Amino acid sequence: MAGSSATAPAAEPLPRSIFKKFLVMLCSLLMSLYVFYCLADRCQTLPGPIIAAGAASEEEEGGGGGYLGGSAELPPWQAAAARRKRLLQRLKQQQRRRRQEAAGAGPEMLPGAGGSRPGGSGGGGGSAAGTPGTLTSLLGEGSKRLPQAVIIGVKKGGTRALLEFLRVHPDVRAVGAEPHFFDRNYERGLAWYRDLMPRTLEGQITMEKTPSYFVTKEAPARISSMSKGTKLIVVVRDPVTRAISDYTQTLSKKPDIPTFESLTFKNRTTGLIDTSWSAIQIGIYAKHLENWLLYFPIGQILFVSGERLISDPAGELGRVQDFLGLKRIITDKHFYFNKTKGFPCLKKAEGSSKPHCLGKTKGRTHPDIDQEVVQRLRDFYRPFNMKFYQMTGQDFGWD
């Protein structure tokens, strides 16, 4: 039949709209795979020394090809994820080991965890790459938080020593330089302030110290506005000795300033003290504390004795650790007394295997001051000291 020999009709081409959708889906899939591959491969971009250090440590512990190494049998993104997981596990192991060593192994095993040091004195022989804080920053782990505790004063009271001692604790991370946020840089905003902070993991405390906060009128309200629960620490010292130390520091920078005696009095003949001079004004602790108590309860402020920080550093650090809710890890095993400096030093500093004392700017020799001037200052400060003892419930023994 004629109909049986006719050629079958050709298949119709796909509609143009379906073809376009197919191309879009294919392109999207390829782009997604590329982005995923780039993200998964991020660990491979870590600096070489960190990778080498990690690999060496892992080999020493019998881990094979290094904790940043991956099996060649795995796809790249799986190998990267495995390396990242092993690195985080190692970070947690280091933190546990440091806590155990600090708690039970004595001064030779002083933990090297602690704060970032943007402006502090460096540690010596420890490997910065091996500290939890450094690895945390490189990995982008943890988060930058506003400080839960602030050392607010006082200048020349012993705040730097306290911060350096606290940084030995593995659960304390602190800014090395003084941020001066609540007195000089407040207009920069909390986001700027937070960005100065080191990264912390869960359970770690973020801290900073700026001694001028204690005498800054606006500081209490500003810190309260940030967080009403902020814990405050004030290191205080005999106000007469503190004033002389303050003057000594200024004298080292400006040798041509007037004598201590001439700056102390408005009128030497009448013996009228010049309370407008900052070296004198800072030591009127009761006056400044009244301003803080308008915004914070007395139980939220810890007063550390600058004298006892020298004579019994472990005892004062014990009080501070209790106040911050930390385990008492820093003990007398961590300190030795430096007779040349005249104050205690760390047997091993943060991230270092060497003893560490504060820098040359600490422990300066005070100039000789007329004893009549010293006695007049003691008489001036006595009623303020007594009021301060009453307000804090502590007798610091300055009178």
PDB file of N, CA and C in Angstrom, residues 279-341:
ATOM      1  N   ALA A 279      48.360  64.226  90.132  1.00  0.00           N
ATOM      2  CA  ALA A 279      49.061  63.266  90.986  1.00  0.00           C
ATOM      3  C   ALA A 279      48.452  63.233  92.386  1.00  0.00           C
ATOM      4  N   ILE A 280      47.936  64.358  92.856  1.00  0.00           N
ATOM      5  CA  ILE A 280      47.273  64.425  94.161  1.00  0.00           C
ATOM      6  C   ILE A 280      45.817  64.003  94.033  1.00  0.00           C
ATOM      7  N   GLN A 281      45.160  64.481  93.012  1.00  0.00           N
ATOM      8  CA  GLN A 281      43.715  64.283  92.858  1.00  0.00           C
ATOM      9  C   GLN A 281      43.339  62.811  92.673  1.00  0.00           C
ATOM     10  N   ILE A 282      44.156  62.038  91.980  1.00  0.00           N
ATOM     11  CA  ILE A 282      43.855  60.620  91.742  1.00  0.00           C
ATOM     12  C   ILE A 282      43.744  59.854  93.060  1.00  0.00           C
ATOM     13  N   GLY A 283      44.558  60.230  94.045  1.00  0.00           N
ATOM     14  CA  GLY A 283      44.612  59.493  95.312  1.00  0.00           C
ATOM     15  C   GLY A 283      43.449  59.727  96.257  1.00  0.00           C
ATOM     16  N   ILE A 284      42.521  60.614  95.895  1.00  0.00           N
ATOM     17  CA  ILE A 284      41.332  60.817  96.732  1.00  0.00           C
ATOM     18  C   ILE A 284      40.311  59.756  96.312  1.00  0.00           C
ATOM     19  N   TYR A 285      40.592  58.510  96.670  1.00  0.00           N
ATOM     20  CA  TYR A 285      39.838  57.376  96.155  1.00  0.00           C
ATOM     21  C   TYR A 285      38.352  57.435  96.506  1.00  0.00           C
ATOM     22  N   ALA A 286      38.041  57.871  97.715  1.00  0.00           N
ATOM     23  CA  ALA A 286      36.641  57.887  98.161  1.00  0.00           C
ATOM     24  C   ALA A 286      35.785  58.777  97.263  1.00  0.00           C
ATOM     25  N   LYS A 287      36.341  59.902  96.853  1.00  0.00           N
ATOM     26  CA  LYS A 287      35.609  60.826  95.994  1.00  0.00           C
ATOM     27  C   LYS A 287      35.264  60.176  94.652  1.00  0.00           C
ATOM     28  N   HIS A 288      36.216  59.493  94.051  1.00  0.00           N
ATOM     29  CA  HIS A 288      35.987  58.857  92.754  1.00  0.00           C
ATOM     30  C   HIS A 288      35.042  57.667  92.885  1.00  0.00           C
ATOM     31  N   LEU A 289      35.179  56.919  93.992  1.00  0.00           N
ATOM     32  CA  LEU A 289      34.335  55.743  94.180  1.00  0.00           C
ATOM     33  C   LEU A 289      32.861  56.122  94.292  1.00  0.00           C
ATOM     34  N   GLU A 290      32.576  57.268  94.902  1.00  0.00           N
ATOM     35  CA  GLU A 290      31.179  57.713  95.020  1.00  0.00           C
ATOM     36  C   GLU A 290      30.511  57.793  93.649  1.00  0.00           C
ATOM     37  N   ASN A 291      31.250  58.221  92.652  1.00  0.00           N
ATOM     38  CA  ASN A 291      30.709  58.325  91.298  1.00  0.00           C
ATOM     39  C   ASN A 291      30.391  56.948  90.725  1.00  0.00           C
ATOM     40  N   TRP A 292      31.250  55.963  90.993  1.00  0.00           N
ATOM     41  CA  TRP A 292      31.031  54.607  90.475  1.00  0.00           C
ATOM     42  C   TRP A 292      29.846  53.928  91.147  1.00  0.00           C
ATOM     43  N   LEU A 293      29.650  54.228  92.431  1.00  0.00           N
ATOM     44  CA  LEU A 293      28.558  53.587  93.164  1.00  0.00           C
ATOM     45  C   LEU A 293      27.182  54.101  92.739  1.00  0.00           C
ATOM     46  N   LEU A 294      27.142  55.142  91.943  1.00  0.00           N
ATOM     47  CA  LEU A 294      25.873  55.589  91.377  1.00  0.00           C
ATOM     48  C   LEU A 294      25.378  54.629  90.293  1.00  0.00           C
ATOM     49  N   TYR A 295      26.294  53.815  89.759  1.00  0.00           N
ATOM     50  CA  TYR A 295      25.953  52.951  88.630  1.00  0.00           C
ATOM     51  C   TYR A 295      26.212  51.464  88.894  1.00  0.00           C
ATOM     52  N   PHE A 296      27.086  51.146  89.855  1.00  0.00           N
ATOM     53  CA  PHE A 296      27.419  49.760  90.136  1.00  0.00           C
ATOM     54  C   PHE A 296      27.345  49.488  91.634  1.00  0.00           C
ATOM     55  N   PRO A 297      26.828  48.312  92.030  1.00  0.00           N
ATOM     56  CA  PRO A 297      26.836  47.952  93.451  1.00  0.00           C
ATOM     57  C   PRO A 297      28.257  47.660  93.912  1.00  0.00           C
ATOM     58  N   ILE A 298      28.513  47.869  95.189  1.00  0.00           N
ATOM     59  CA  ILE A 298      29.862  47.688  95.721  1.00  0.00           C
ATOM     60  C   ILE A 298      30.343  46.249  95.533  1.00  0.00           C
ATOM     61  N   GLY A 299      29.409  45.285  95.527  1.00  0.00           N
ATOM     62  CA  GLY A 299      29.793  43.885  95.359  1.00  0.00           C
ATOM     63  C   GLY A 299      30.271  43.543  93.965  1.00  0.00           C
ATOM     64  N   GLN A 300      30.078  44.443  93.028  1.00  0.00           N
ATOM     65  CA  GLN A 300      30.503  44.213  91.648  1.00  0.00           C
ATOM     66  C   GLN A 300      31.869  44.835  91.370  1.00  0.00           C
ATOM     67  N   ILE A 301      32.470  45.393  92.419  1.00  0.00           N
ATOM     68  CA  ILE A 301      33.785  46.027  92.294  1.00  0.00           C
ATOM     69  C   ILE A 301      34.750  45.336  93.254  1.00  0.00           C
ATOM     70  N   LEU A 302      35.871  44.862  92.736  1.00  0.00           N
ATOM     71  CA  LEU A 302      36.894  44.240  93.575  1.00  0.00           C
ATOM     72  C   LEU A 302      38.044  45.219  93.767  1.00  0.00           C
ATOM     73  N   PHE A 303      38.454  45.400  95.019  1.00  0.00           N
ATOM     74  CA  PHE A 303      39.550  46.313  95.344  1.00  0.00           C
ATOM     75  C   PHE A 303      40.780  45.486  95.696  1.00  0.00           C
ATOM     76  N   VAL A 304      41.816  45.620  94.882  1.00  0.00           N
ATOM     77  CA  VAL A 304      43.054  44.868  95.042  1.00  0.00           C
ATOM     78  C   VAL A 304      44.100  45.769  95.681  1.00  0.00           C
ATOM     79  N   SER A 305      44.786  45.266  96.678  1.00  0.00           N
ATOM     80  CA  SER A 305      45.833  46.042  97.347  1.00  0.00           C
ATOM     81  C   SER A 305      47.123  45.986  96.533  1.00  0.00           C
ATOM     82  N   GLY A 306      47.592  47.152  96.107  1.00  0.00           N
ATOM     83  CA  GLY A 306      48.850  47.207  95.374  1.00  0.00           C
ATOM     84  C   GLY A 306      50.022  46.752  96.214  1.00  0.00           C
ATOM     85  N   GLU A 307      49.953  47.002  97.537  1.00  0.00           N
ATOM     86  CA  GLU A 307      51.025  46.555  98.438  1.00  0.00           C
ATOM     87  C   GLU A 307      51.040  45.036  98.554  1.00  0.00           C
ATOM     88  N   ARG A 308      49.856  44.432  98.733  1.00  0.00           N
ATOM     89  CA  ARG A 308      49.797  42.965  98.869  1.00  0.00           C
ATOM     90  C   ARG A 308      50.082  42.274  97.535  1.00  0.00           C
ATOM     91  N   LEU A 309      49.857  42.976  96.431  1.00  0.00           N
ATOM     92  CA  LEU A 309      50.190  42.411  95.130  1.00  0.00           C
ATOM     93  C   LEU A 309      51.702  42.195  95.015  1.00  0.00           C
ATOM     94  N   ILE A 310      52.466  42.973  95.804  1.00  0.00           N
ATOM     95  CA  ILE A 310      53.926  42.816  95.851  1.00  0.00           C
ATOM     96  C   ILE A 310      54.331  41.795  96.912  1.00  0.00           C
ATOM     97  N   SER A 311      53.757  41.911  98.108  1.00  0.00           N
ATOM     98  CA  SER A 311      54.159  41.041  99.213  1.00  0.00           C
ATOM     99  C   SER A 311      53.549  39.648  99.130  1.00  0.00           C
ATOM    100  N   ASP A 312      52.358  39.524  98.563  1.00  0.00           N
ATOM    101  CA  ASP A 312      51.675  38.229  98.461  1.00  0.00           C
ATOM    102  C   ASP A 312      50.887  38.160  97.147  1.00  0.00           C
ATOM    103  N   PRO A 313      51.589  38.080  96.020  1.00  0.00           N
ATOM    104  CA  PRO A 313      50.884  38.105  94.732  1.00  0.00           C
ATOM    105  C   PRO A 313      49.904  36.948  94.560  1.00  0.00           C
ATOM    106  N   ALA A 314      50.276  35.756  95.037  1.00  0.00           N
ATOM    107  CA  ALA A 314      49.386  34.598  94.884  1.00  0.00           C
ATOM    108  C   ALA A 314      48.095  34.794  95.670  1.00  0.00           C
ATOM    109  N   GLY A 315      48.198  35.394  96.866  1.00  0.00           N
ATOM    110  CA  GLY A 315      47.007  35.637  97.673  1.00  0.00           C
ATOM    111  C   GLY A 315      46.044  36.595  97.000  1.00  0.00           C
ATOM    112  N   GLU A 316      46.573  37.705  96.470  1.00  0.00           N
ATOM    113  CA  GLU A 316      45.714  38.673  95.780  1.00  0.00           C
ATOM    114  C   GLU A 316      45.156  38.083  94.486  1.00  0.00           C
ATOM    115  N   LEU A 317      45.969  37.313  93.761  1.00  0.00           N
ATOM    116  CA  LEU A 317      45.479  36.676  92.534  1.00  0.00           C
ATOM    117  C   LEU A 317      44.398  35.645  92.842  1.00  0.00           C
ATOM    118  N   GLY A 318      44.490  35.020  93.998  1.00  0.00           N
ATOM    119  CA  GLY A 318      43.437  34.093  94.393  1.00  0.00           C
ATOM    120  C   GLY A 318      42.106  34.801  94.552  1.00  0.00           C
ATOM    121  N   ARG A 319      42.118  35.971  95.172  1.00  0.00           N
ATOM    122  CA  ARG A 319      40.905  36.764  95.333  1.00  0.00           C
ATOM    123  C   ARG A 319      40.347  37.188  93.972  1.00  0.00           C
ATOM    124  N   VAL A 320      41.242  37.586  93.082  1.00  0.00           N
ATOM    125  CA  VAL A 320      40.802  38.037  91.752  1.00  0.00           C
ATOM    126  C   VAL A 320      40.184  36.882  90.974  1.00  0.00           C
ATOM    127  N   GLN A 321      40.819  35.717  91.027  1.00  0.00           N
ATOM    128  CA  GLN A 321      40.275  34.557  90.315  1.00  0.00           C
ATOM    129  C   GLN A 321      38.903  34.165  90.853  1.00  0.00           C
ATOM    130  N   ASP A 322      38.739  34.240  92.176  1.00  0.00           N
ATOM    131  CA  ASP A 322      37.429  33.950  92.773  1.00  0.00           C
ATOM    132  C   ASP A 322      36.387  34.961  92.297  1.00  0.00           C
ATOM    133  N   PHE A 323      36.766  36.213  92.272  1.00  0.00           N
ATOM    134  CA  PHE A 323      35.859  37.285  91.865  1.00  0.00           C
ATOM    135  C   PHE A 323      35.401  37.101  90.416  1.00  0.00           C
ATOM    136  N   LEU A 324      36.310  36.638  89.566  1.00  0.00           N
ATOM    137  CA  LEU A 324      35.991  36.451  88.144  1.00  0.00           C
ATOM    138  C   LEU A 324      35.324  35.108  87.872  1.00  0.00           C
ATOM    139  N   GLY A 325      35.189  34.280  88.904  1.00  0.00           N
ATOM    140  CA  GLY A 325      34.567  32.976  88.718  1.00  0.00           C
ATOM    141  C   GLY A 325      35.479  31.977  88.031  1.00  0.00           C
ATOM    142  N   LEU A 326      36.794  32.144  88.205  1.00  0.00           N
ATOM    143  CA  LEU A 326      37.779  31.265  87.577  1.00  0.00           C
ATOM    144  C   LEU A 326      38.322  30.259  88.582  1.00  0.00           C
ATOM    145  N   LYS A 327      38.762  29.126  88.082  1.00  0.00           N
ATOM    146  CA  LYS A 327      39.436  28.150  88.921  1.00  0.00           C
ATOM    147  C   LYS A 327      40.775  28.737  89.365  1.00  0.00           C
ATOM    148  N   ARG A 328      41.154  28.464  90.620  1.00  0.00           N
ATOM    149  CA  ARG A 328      42.420  29.001  91.140  1.00  0.00           C
ATOM    150  C   ARG A 328      43.598  28.225  90.554  1.00  0.00           C
ATOM    151  N   ILE A 329      44.065  28.708  89.427  1.00  0.00           N
ATOM    152  CA  ILE A 329      45.198  28.076  88.741  1.00  0.00           C
ATOM    153  C   ILE A 329      46.501  28.808  89.049  1.00  0.00           C
ATOM    154  N   ILE A 330      46.449  30.138  89.145  1.00  0.00           N
ATOM    155  CA  ILE A 330      47.660  30.930  89.417  1.00  0.00           C
ATOM    156  C   ILE A 330      47.925  30.884  90.918  1.00  0.00           C
ATOM    157  N   THR A 331      49.065  30.314  91.305  1.00  0.00           N
ATOM    158  CA  THR A 331      49.410  30.146  92.717  1.00  0.00           C
ATOM    159  C   THR A 331      50.821  30.678  92.972  1.00  0.00           C
ATOM    160  N   ASP A 332      51.285  30.511  94.207  1.00  0.00           N
ATOM    161  CA  ASP A 332      52.621  31.020  94.555  1.00  0.00           C
ATOM    162  C   ASP A 332      53.730  30.300  93.790  1.00  0.00           C
ATOM    163  N   LYS A 333      53.418  29.151  93.192  1.00  0.00           N
ATOM    164  CA  LYS A 333      54.426  28.423  92.406  1.00  0.00           C
ATOM    165  C   LYS A 333      54.807  29.170  91.131  1.00  0.00           C
ATOM    166  N   HIS A 334      53.996  30.144  90.750  1.00  0.00           N
ATOM    167  CA  HIS A 334      54.246  30.851  89.497  1.00  0.00           C
ATOM    168  C   HIS A 334      55.147  32.075  89.669  1.00  0.00           C
ATOM    169  N   PHE A 335      55.510  32.430  90.907  1.00  0.00           N
ATOM    170  CA  PHE A 335      56.215  33.692  91.147  1.00  0.00           C
ATOM    171  C   PHE A 335      57.580  33.491  91.798  1.00  0.00           C
ATOM    172  N   TYR A 336      58.450  34.456  91.567  1.00  0.00           N
ATOM    173  CA  TYR A 336      59.668  34.574  92.355  1.00  0.00           C
ATOM    174  C   TYR A 336      59.901  36.070  92.599  1.00  0.00           C
ATOM    175  N   PHE A 337      60.588  36.408  93.681  1.00  0.00           N
ATOM    176  CA  PHE A 337      60.793  37.815  94.027  1.00  0.00           C
ATOM    177  C   PHE A 337      62.111  38.302  93.437  1.00  0.00           C
ATOM    178  N   ASN A 338      62.029  39.370  92.646  1.00  0.00           N
ATOM    179  CA  ASN A 338      63.210  39.960  92.038  1.00  0.00           C
ATOM    180  C   ASN A 338      63.726  41.072  92.955  1.00  0.00           C
ATOM    181  N   LYS A 339      64.859  40.837  93.597  1.00  0.00           N
ATOM    182  CA  LYS A 339      65.381  41.799  94.576  1.00  0.00           C
ATOM    183  C   LYS A 339      65.811  43.105  93.913  1.00  0.00           C
ATOM    184  N   THR A 340      66.285  43.025  92.676  1.00  0.00           N
ATOM    185  CA  THR A 340      66.714  44.237  91.976  1.00  0.00           C
ATOM    186  C   THR A 340      65.522  45.138  91.682  1.00  0.00           C
ATOM    187  N   LYS A 341      64.462  44.551  91.168  1.00  0.00           N
ATOM    188  CA  LYS A 341      63.250  45.309  90.850  1.00  0.00           C
ATOM    189  C   LYS A 341      62.492  45.700  92.116  1.00  0.00           C
TER     190      LYS A 341
END
